[in-house]
mmCIF file of C-alpha atoms in Angstrom:
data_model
loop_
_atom_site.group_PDB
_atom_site.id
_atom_site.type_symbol
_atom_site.label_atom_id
_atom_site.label_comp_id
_atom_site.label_asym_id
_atom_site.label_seq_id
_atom_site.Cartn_x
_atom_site.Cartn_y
_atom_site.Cartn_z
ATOM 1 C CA UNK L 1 1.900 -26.538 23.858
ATOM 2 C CA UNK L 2 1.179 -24.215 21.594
ATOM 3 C CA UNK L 3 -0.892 -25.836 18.376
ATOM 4 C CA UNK L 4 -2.328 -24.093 15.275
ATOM 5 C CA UNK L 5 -4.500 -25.538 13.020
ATOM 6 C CA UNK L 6 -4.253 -23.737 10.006
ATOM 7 C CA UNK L 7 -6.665 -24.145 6.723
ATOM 8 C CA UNK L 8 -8.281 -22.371 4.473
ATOM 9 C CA UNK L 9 -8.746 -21.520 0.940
ATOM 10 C CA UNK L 10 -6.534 -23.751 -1.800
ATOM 11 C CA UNK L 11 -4.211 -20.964 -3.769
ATOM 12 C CA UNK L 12 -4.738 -19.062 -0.403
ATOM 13 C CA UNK L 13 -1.658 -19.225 0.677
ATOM 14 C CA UNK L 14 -1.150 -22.128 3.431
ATOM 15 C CA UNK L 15 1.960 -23.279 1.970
ATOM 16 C CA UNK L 16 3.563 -19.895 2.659
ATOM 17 C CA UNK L 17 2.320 -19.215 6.005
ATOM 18 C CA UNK L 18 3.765 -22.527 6.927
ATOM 19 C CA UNK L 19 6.639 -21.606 5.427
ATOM 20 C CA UNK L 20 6.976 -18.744 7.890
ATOM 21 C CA UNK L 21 5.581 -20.933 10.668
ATOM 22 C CA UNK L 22 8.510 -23.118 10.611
ATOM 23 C CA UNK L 23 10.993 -20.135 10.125
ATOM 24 C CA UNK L 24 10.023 -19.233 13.501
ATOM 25 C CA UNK L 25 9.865 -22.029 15.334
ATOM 26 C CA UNK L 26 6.978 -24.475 14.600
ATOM 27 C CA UNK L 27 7.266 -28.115 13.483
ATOM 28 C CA UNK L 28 4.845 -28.292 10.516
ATOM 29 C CA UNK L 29 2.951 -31.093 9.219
ATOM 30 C CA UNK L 30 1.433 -30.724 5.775
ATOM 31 C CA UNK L 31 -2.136 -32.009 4.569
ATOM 32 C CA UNK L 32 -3.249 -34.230 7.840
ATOM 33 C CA UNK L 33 -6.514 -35.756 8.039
ATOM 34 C CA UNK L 34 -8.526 -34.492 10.710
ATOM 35 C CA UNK L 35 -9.627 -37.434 11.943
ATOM 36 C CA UNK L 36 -5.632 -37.679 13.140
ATOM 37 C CA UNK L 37 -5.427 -34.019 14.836
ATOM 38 C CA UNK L 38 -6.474 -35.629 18.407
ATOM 39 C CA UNK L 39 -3.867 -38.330 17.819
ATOM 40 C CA UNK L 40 -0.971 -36.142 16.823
ATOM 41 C CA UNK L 41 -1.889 -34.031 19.736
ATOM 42 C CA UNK L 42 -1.458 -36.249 22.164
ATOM 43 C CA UNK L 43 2.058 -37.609 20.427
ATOM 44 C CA UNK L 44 3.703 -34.445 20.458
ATOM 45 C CA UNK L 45 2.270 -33.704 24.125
ATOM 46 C CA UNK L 46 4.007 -37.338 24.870
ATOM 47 C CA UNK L 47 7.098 -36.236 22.704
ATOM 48 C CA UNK L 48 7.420 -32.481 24.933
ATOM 49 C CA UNK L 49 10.846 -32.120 24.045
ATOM 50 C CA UNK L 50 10.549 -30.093 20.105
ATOM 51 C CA UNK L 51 7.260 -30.046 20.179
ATOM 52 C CA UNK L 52 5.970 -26.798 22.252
ATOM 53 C CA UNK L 53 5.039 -24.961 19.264
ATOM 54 C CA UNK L 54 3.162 -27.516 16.494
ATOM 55 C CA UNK L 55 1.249 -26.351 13.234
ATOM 56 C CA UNK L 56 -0.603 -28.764 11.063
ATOM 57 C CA UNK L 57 -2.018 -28.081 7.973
ATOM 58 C CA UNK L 58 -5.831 -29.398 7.005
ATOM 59 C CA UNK L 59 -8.026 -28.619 4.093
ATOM 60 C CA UNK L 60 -9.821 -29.957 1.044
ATOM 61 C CA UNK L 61 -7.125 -32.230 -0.174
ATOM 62 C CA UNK L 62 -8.363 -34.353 2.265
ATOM 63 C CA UNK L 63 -11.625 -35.283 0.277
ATOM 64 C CA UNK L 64 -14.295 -36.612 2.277
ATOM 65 C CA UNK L 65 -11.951 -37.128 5.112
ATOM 66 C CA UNK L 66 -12.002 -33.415 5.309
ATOM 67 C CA UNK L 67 -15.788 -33.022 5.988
ATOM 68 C CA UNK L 68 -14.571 -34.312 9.700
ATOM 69 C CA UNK L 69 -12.975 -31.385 10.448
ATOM 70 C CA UNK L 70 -16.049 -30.239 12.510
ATOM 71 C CA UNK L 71 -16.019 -33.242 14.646
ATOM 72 C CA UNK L 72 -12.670 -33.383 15.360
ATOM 73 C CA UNK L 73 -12.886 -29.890 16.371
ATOM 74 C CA UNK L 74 -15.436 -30.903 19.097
ATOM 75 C CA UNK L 75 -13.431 -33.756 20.092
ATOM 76 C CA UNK L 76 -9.959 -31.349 20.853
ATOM 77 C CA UNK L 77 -12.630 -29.275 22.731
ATOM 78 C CA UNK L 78 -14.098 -31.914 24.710
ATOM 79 C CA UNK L 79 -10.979 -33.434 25.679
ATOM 80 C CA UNK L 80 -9.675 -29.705 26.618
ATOM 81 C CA UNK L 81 -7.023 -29.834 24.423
ATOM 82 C CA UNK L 82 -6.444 -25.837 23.623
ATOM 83 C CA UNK L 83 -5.690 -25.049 20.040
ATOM 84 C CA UNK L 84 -6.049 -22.175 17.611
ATOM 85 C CA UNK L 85 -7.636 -21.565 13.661
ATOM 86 C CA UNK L 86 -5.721 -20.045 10.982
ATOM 87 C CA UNK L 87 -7.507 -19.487 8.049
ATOM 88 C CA UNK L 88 -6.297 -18.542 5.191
ATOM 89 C CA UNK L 89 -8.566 -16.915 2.501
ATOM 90 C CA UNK L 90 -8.842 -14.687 -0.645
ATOM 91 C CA UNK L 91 -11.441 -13.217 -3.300
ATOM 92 C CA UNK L 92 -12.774 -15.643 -6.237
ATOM 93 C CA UNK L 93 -11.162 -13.686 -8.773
ATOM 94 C CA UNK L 94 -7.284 -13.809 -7.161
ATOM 95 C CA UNK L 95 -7.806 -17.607 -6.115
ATOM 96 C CA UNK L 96 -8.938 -18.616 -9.704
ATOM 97 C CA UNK L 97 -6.132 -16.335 -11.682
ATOM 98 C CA UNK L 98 -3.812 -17.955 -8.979
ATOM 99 C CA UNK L 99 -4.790 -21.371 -10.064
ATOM 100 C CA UNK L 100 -4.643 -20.449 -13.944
ATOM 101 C CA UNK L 101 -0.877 -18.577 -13.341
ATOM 102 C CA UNK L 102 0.500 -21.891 -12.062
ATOM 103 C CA UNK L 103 -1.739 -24.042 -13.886
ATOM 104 C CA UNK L 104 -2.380 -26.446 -10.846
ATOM 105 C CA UNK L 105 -5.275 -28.099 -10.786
ATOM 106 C CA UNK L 106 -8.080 -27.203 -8.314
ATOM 107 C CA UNK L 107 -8.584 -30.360 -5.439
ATOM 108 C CA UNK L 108 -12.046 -30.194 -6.172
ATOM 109 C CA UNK L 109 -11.883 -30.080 -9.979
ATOM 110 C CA UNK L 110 -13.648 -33.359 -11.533
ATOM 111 C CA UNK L 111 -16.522 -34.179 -14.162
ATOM 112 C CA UNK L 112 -18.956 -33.039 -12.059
ATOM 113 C CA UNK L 113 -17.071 -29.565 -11.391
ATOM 114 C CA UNK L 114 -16.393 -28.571 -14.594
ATOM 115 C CA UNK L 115 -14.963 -25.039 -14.046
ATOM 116 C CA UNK L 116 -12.746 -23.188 -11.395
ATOM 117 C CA UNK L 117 -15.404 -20.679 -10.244
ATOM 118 C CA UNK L 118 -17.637 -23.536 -9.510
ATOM 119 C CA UNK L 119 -14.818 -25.214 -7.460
ATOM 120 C CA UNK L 120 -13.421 -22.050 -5.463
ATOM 121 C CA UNK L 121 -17.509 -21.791 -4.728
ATOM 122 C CA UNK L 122 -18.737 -24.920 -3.686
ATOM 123 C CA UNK L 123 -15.039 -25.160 -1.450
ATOM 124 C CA UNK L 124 -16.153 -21.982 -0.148
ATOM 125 C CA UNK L 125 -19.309 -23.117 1.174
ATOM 126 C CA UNK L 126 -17.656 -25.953 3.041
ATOM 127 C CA UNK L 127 -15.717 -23.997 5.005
ATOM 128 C CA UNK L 128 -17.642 -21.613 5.559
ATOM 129 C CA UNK L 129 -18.603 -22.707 8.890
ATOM 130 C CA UNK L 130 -14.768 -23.591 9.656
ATOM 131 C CA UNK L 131 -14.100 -19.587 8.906
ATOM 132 C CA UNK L 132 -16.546 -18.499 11.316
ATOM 133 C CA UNK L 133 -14.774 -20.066 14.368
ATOM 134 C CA UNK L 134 -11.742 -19.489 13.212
ATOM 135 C CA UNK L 135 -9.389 -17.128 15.662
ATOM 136 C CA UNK L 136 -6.989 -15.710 12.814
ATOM 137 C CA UNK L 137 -8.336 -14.696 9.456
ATOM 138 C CA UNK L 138 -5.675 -13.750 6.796
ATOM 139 C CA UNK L 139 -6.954 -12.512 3.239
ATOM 140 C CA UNK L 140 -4.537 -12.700 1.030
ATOM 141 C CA UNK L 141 -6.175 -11.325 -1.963
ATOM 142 C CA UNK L 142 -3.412 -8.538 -1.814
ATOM 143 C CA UNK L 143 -0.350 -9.471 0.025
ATOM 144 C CA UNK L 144 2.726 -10.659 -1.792
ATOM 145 C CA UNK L 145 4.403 -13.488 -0.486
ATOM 146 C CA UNK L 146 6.789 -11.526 1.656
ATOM 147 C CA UNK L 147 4.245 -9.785 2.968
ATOM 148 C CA UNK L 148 2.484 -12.636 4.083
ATOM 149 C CA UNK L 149 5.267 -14.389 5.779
ATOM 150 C CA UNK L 150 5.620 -11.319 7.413
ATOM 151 C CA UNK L 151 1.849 -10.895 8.823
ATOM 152 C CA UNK L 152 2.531 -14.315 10.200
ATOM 153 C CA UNK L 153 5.699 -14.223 11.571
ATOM 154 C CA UNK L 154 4.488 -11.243 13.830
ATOM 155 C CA UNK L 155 0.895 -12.639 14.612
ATOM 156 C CA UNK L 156 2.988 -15.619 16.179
ATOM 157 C CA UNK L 157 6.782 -14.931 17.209
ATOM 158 C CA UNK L 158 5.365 -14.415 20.902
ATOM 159 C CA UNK L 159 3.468 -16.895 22.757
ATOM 160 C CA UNK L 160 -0.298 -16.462 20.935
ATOM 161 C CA UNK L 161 -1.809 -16.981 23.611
ATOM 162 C CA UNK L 162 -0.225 -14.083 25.790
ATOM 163 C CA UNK L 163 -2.054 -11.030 23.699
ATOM 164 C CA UNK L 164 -4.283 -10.023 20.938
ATOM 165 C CA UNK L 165 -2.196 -8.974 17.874
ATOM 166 C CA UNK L 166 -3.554 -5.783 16.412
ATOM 167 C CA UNK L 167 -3.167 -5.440 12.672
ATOM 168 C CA UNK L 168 -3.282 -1.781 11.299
ATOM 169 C CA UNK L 169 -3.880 -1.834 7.511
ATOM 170 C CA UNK L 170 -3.610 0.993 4.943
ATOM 171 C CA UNK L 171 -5.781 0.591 1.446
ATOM 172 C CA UNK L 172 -7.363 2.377 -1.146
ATOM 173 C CA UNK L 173 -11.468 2.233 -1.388
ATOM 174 C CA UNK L 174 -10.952 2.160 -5.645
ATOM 175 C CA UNK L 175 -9.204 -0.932 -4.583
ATOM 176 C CA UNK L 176 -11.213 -2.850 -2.586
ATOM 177 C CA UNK L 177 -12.171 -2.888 1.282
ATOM 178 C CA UNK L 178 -9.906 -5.457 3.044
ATOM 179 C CA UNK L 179 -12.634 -7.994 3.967
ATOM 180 C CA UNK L 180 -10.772 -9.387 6.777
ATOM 181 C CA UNK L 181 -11.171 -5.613 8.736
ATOM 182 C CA UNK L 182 -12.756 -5.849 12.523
ATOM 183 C CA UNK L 183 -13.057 -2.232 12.303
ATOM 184 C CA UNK L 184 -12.814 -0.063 9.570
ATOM 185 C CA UNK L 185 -12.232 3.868 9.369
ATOM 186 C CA UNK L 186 -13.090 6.045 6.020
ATOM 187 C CA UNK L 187 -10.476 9.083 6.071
ATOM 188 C CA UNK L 188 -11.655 10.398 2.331
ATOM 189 C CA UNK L 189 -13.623 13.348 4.380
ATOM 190 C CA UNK L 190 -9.802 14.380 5.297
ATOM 191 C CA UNK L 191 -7.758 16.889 3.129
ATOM 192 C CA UNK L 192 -6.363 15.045 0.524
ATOM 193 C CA UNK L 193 -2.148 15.805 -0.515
ATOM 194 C CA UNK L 194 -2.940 13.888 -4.009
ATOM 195 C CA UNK L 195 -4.140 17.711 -4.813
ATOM 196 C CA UNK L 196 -0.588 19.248 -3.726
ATOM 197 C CA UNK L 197 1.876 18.853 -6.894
ATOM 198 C CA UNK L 198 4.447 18.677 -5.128
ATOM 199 C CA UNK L 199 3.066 16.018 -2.710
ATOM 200 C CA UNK L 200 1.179 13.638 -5.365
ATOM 201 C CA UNK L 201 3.845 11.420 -6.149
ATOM 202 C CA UNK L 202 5.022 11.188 -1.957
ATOM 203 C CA UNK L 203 3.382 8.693 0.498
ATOM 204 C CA UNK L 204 2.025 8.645 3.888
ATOM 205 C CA UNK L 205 5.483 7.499 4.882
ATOM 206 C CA UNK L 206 7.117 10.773 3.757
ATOM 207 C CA UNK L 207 7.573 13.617 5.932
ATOM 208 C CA UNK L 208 5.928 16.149 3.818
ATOM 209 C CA UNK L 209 3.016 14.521 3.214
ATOM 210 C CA UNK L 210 2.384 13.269 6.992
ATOM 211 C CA UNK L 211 3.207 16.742 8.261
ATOM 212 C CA UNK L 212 0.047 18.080 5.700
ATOM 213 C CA UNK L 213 -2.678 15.528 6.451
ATOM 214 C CA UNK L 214 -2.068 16.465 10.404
ATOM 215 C CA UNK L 215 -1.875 20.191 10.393
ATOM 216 C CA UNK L 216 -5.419 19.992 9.696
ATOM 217 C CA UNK L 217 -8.233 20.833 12.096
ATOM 218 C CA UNK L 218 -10.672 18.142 10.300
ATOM 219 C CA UNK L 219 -7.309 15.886 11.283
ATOM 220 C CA UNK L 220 -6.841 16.811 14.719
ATOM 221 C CA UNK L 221 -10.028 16.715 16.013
ATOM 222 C CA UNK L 222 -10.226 13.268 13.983
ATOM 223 C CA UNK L 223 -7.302 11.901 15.655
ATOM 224 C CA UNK L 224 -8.908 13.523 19.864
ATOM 225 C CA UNK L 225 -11.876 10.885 19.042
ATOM 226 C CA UNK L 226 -10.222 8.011 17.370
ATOM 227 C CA UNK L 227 -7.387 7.081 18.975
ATOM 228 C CA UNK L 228 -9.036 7.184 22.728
ATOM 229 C CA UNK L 229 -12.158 5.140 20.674
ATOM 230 C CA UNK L 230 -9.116 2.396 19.965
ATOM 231 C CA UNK L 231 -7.745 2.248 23.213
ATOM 232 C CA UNK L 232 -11.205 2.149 24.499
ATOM 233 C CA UNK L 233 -12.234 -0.897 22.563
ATOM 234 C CA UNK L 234 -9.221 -2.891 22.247
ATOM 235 C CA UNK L 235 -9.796 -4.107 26.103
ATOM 236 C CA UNK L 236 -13.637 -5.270 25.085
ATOM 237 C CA UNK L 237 -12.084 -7.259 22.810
ATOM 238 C CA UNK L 238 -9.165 -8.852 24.761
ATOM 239 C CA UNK L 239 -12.227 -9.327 27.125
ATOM 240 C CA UNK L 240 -14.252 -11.232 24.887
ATOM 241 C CA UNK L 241 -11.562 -13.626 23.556
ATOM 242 C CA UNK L 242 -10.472 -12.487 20.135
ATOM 243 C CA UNK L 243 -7.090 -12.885 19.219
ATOM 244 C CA UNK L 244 -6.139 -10.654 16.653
ATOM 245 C CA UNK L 245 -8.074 -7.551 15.810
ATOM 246 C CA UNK L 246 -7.275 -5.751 11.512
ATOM 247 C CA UNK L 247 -7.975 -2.321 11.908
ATOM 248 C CA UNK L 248 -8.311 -0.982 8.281
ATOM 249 C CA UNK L 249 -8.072 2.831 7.407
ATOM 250 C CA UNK L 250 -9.248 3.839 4.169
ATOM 251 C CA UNK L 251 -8.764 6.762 1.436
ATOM 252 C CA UNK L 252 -9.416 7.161 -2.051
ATOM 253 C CA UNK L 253 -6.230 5.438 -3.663
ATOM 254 C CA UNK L 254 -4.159 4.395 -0.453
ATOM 255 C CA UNK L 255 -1.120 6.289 -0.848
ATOM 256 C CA UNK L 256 -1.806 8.926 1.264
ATOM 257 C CA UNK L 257 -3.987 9.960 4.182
ATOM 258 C CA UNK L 258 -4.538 6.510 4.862
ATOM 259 C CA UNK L 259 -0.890 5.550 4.929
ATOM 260 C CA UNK L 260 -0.122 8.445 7.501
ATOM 261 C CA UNK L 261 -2.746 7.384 10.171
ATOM 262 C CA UNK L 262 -2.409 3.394 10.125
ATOM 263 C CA UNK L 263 1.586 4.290 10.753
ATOM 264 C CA UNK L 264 0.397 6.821 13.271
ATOM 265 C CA UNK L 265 -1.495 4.503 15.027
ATOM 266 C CA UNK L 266 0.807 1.497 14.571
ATOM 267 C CA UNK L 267 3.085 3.715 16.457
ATOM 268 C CA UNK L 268 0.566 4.926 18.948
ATOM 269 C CA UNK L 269 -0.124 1.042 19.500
ATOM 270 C CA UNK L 270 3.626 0.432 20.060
ATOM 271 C CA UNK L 271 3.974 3.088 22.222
ATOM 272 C CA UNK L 272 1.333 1.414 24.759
ATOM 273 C CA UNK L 273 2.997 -1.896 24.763
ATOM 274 C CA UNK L 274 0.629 -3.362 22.285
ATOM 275 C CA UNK L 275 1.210 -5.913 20.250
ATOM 276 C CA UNK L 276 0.719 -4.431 16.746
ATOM 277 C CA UNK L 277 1.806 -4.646 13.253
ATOM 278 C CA UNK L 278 1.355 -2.361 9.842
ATOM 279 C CA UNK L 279 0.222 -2.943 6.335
ATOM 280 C CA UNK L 280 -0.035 -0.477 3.749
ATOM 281 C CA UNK L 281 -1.756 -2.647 1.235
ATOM 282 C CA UNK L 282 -1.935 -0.242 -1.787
ATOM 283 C CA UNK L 283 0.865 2.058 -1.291
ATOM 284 C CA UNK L 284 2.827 0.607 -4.416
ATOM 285 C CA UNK L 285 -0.466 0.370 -6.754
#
């Protein structure tokens, strides 16, 4: 069986992955205490039949009930009881405009939390620890719903347990680093087609514009180190355990260089029967 405990941030975006979770295949159960997770377990081991691929969703609603989570962690562990941590998460700023767009009401809003930043902190600190073992780590701060559903639906429409997903992302540095990134690459020392007129308005998806950031030197001899670097590390990593690995390649506003090379490698990753998947975070900004 196949079970995903997924948590996280509230205005993160839990609802949706489920969403996409159940598109694919997993029966979902919403806001369960985890002081229940071992029990469920074992009922939808008992069950078989529907039940190879389970998702259940945990997280502050629970109150004080949720402050278990730890324990019940150790107990699925003890009991040998495989499972896997998605965690959902995104910046202050886009969880607390989230929460004033839709004018919910923050779980941990009362009289002695008086604002949303004080909330989206304390709930931070909480699961902090709960991030830190977690196996996938989606920030949302920038993908749109779609998107998301997306990022899940190819982390898990294989057996997660049969190989590490690799998840190439493109973004601008006058944006924001991605803070999810295992590894991150800085490609502003590249020749940059934002200075070409007739390139400035193109992407790193168009022809023209791929065929300029490679004809360079700086570009080639770039791409001789990095990609045998990637193909080098990507078995350390399977070795050690990790199940997904974000590989985030940077430029000045996203559109461009970086765009080209997380495609390129996407498609390098493809090519070698990895499991892989693309992001170009900024392209539309």
């Amino acid at each position: 069986m196949e079970f995903i405990i997924v948590t996280g941030l509230s205005g993160a975006g839990k609802s949706v992955a489920v969403d996409a979770m159940e598109d694919i295949g997993f029966y979902c159960v919403d806001n369960i205490p985890p002081k229940l997770i071992s029990t469920f377990y074992d009922l939808c081991q008992q069950a078989k039949e529907g039940f190879d691929r389970v998702a259940v969703v945990t997280d502050i609603r629970g109150g004080d009930m949720f402050t278990m989570l730890a324990d019940s962690l150790t107990k699925l562990k003890e009991e040998g009881k495989e499972y896997k941590i998605l965690f959902l998460d995104a910046s202050d700023l886009v969880l607390i405009n989230r929460f004033k767009e839709t004018r919910r009401k923050h779980p941990l809003f009362d009289h002695s939390l008086t604002s949303l930043e004080q909330a989206v902190q304390v709930e931070r600190g909480i699961l902090k620890a709960v991030r830190e073992v977690s196996h996938y780590i989606i920030d949302t701060s920038y993908l749109s719903p779609s998107q998301l559903k997306q990022r899940v639906a190819t982390l898990f429409l294989g057996n997660a347990s049969e190989a590490m997903v690799i998840h190439c992302v493109s973004f601008g540095f006058k944006h924001g680093a991605p803070s999810e990134a295992d590894l991150m690459f800085d490609v502003r020392c590249l020749p940059n087609p934002f200075y070409v007129p007739e390139l400035k308005k193109l992407t790193g998806l168009d022809e023209n514009v791929r065929d300029y950031v490679l004809k360079w030197e700086e570009t080639q001899g770039f791409l001789d180190r990095w990609l045998p670097l990637i193909d080098y590390m990507i078995p350390l990593y399977c070795k050690e355990g990790k199940s997904q690995l974000v590989i985030a390649i940077g430029c000045t506003g996203g559109h461009h260089r970086s765009v080209a090379l997380a495609q390129l490698l996407y498609d390098h990753l493809i090519n070698n029967g990895k499991r892989a998947s693309v992001n170009h975070r900024d392209i539309h900004k």
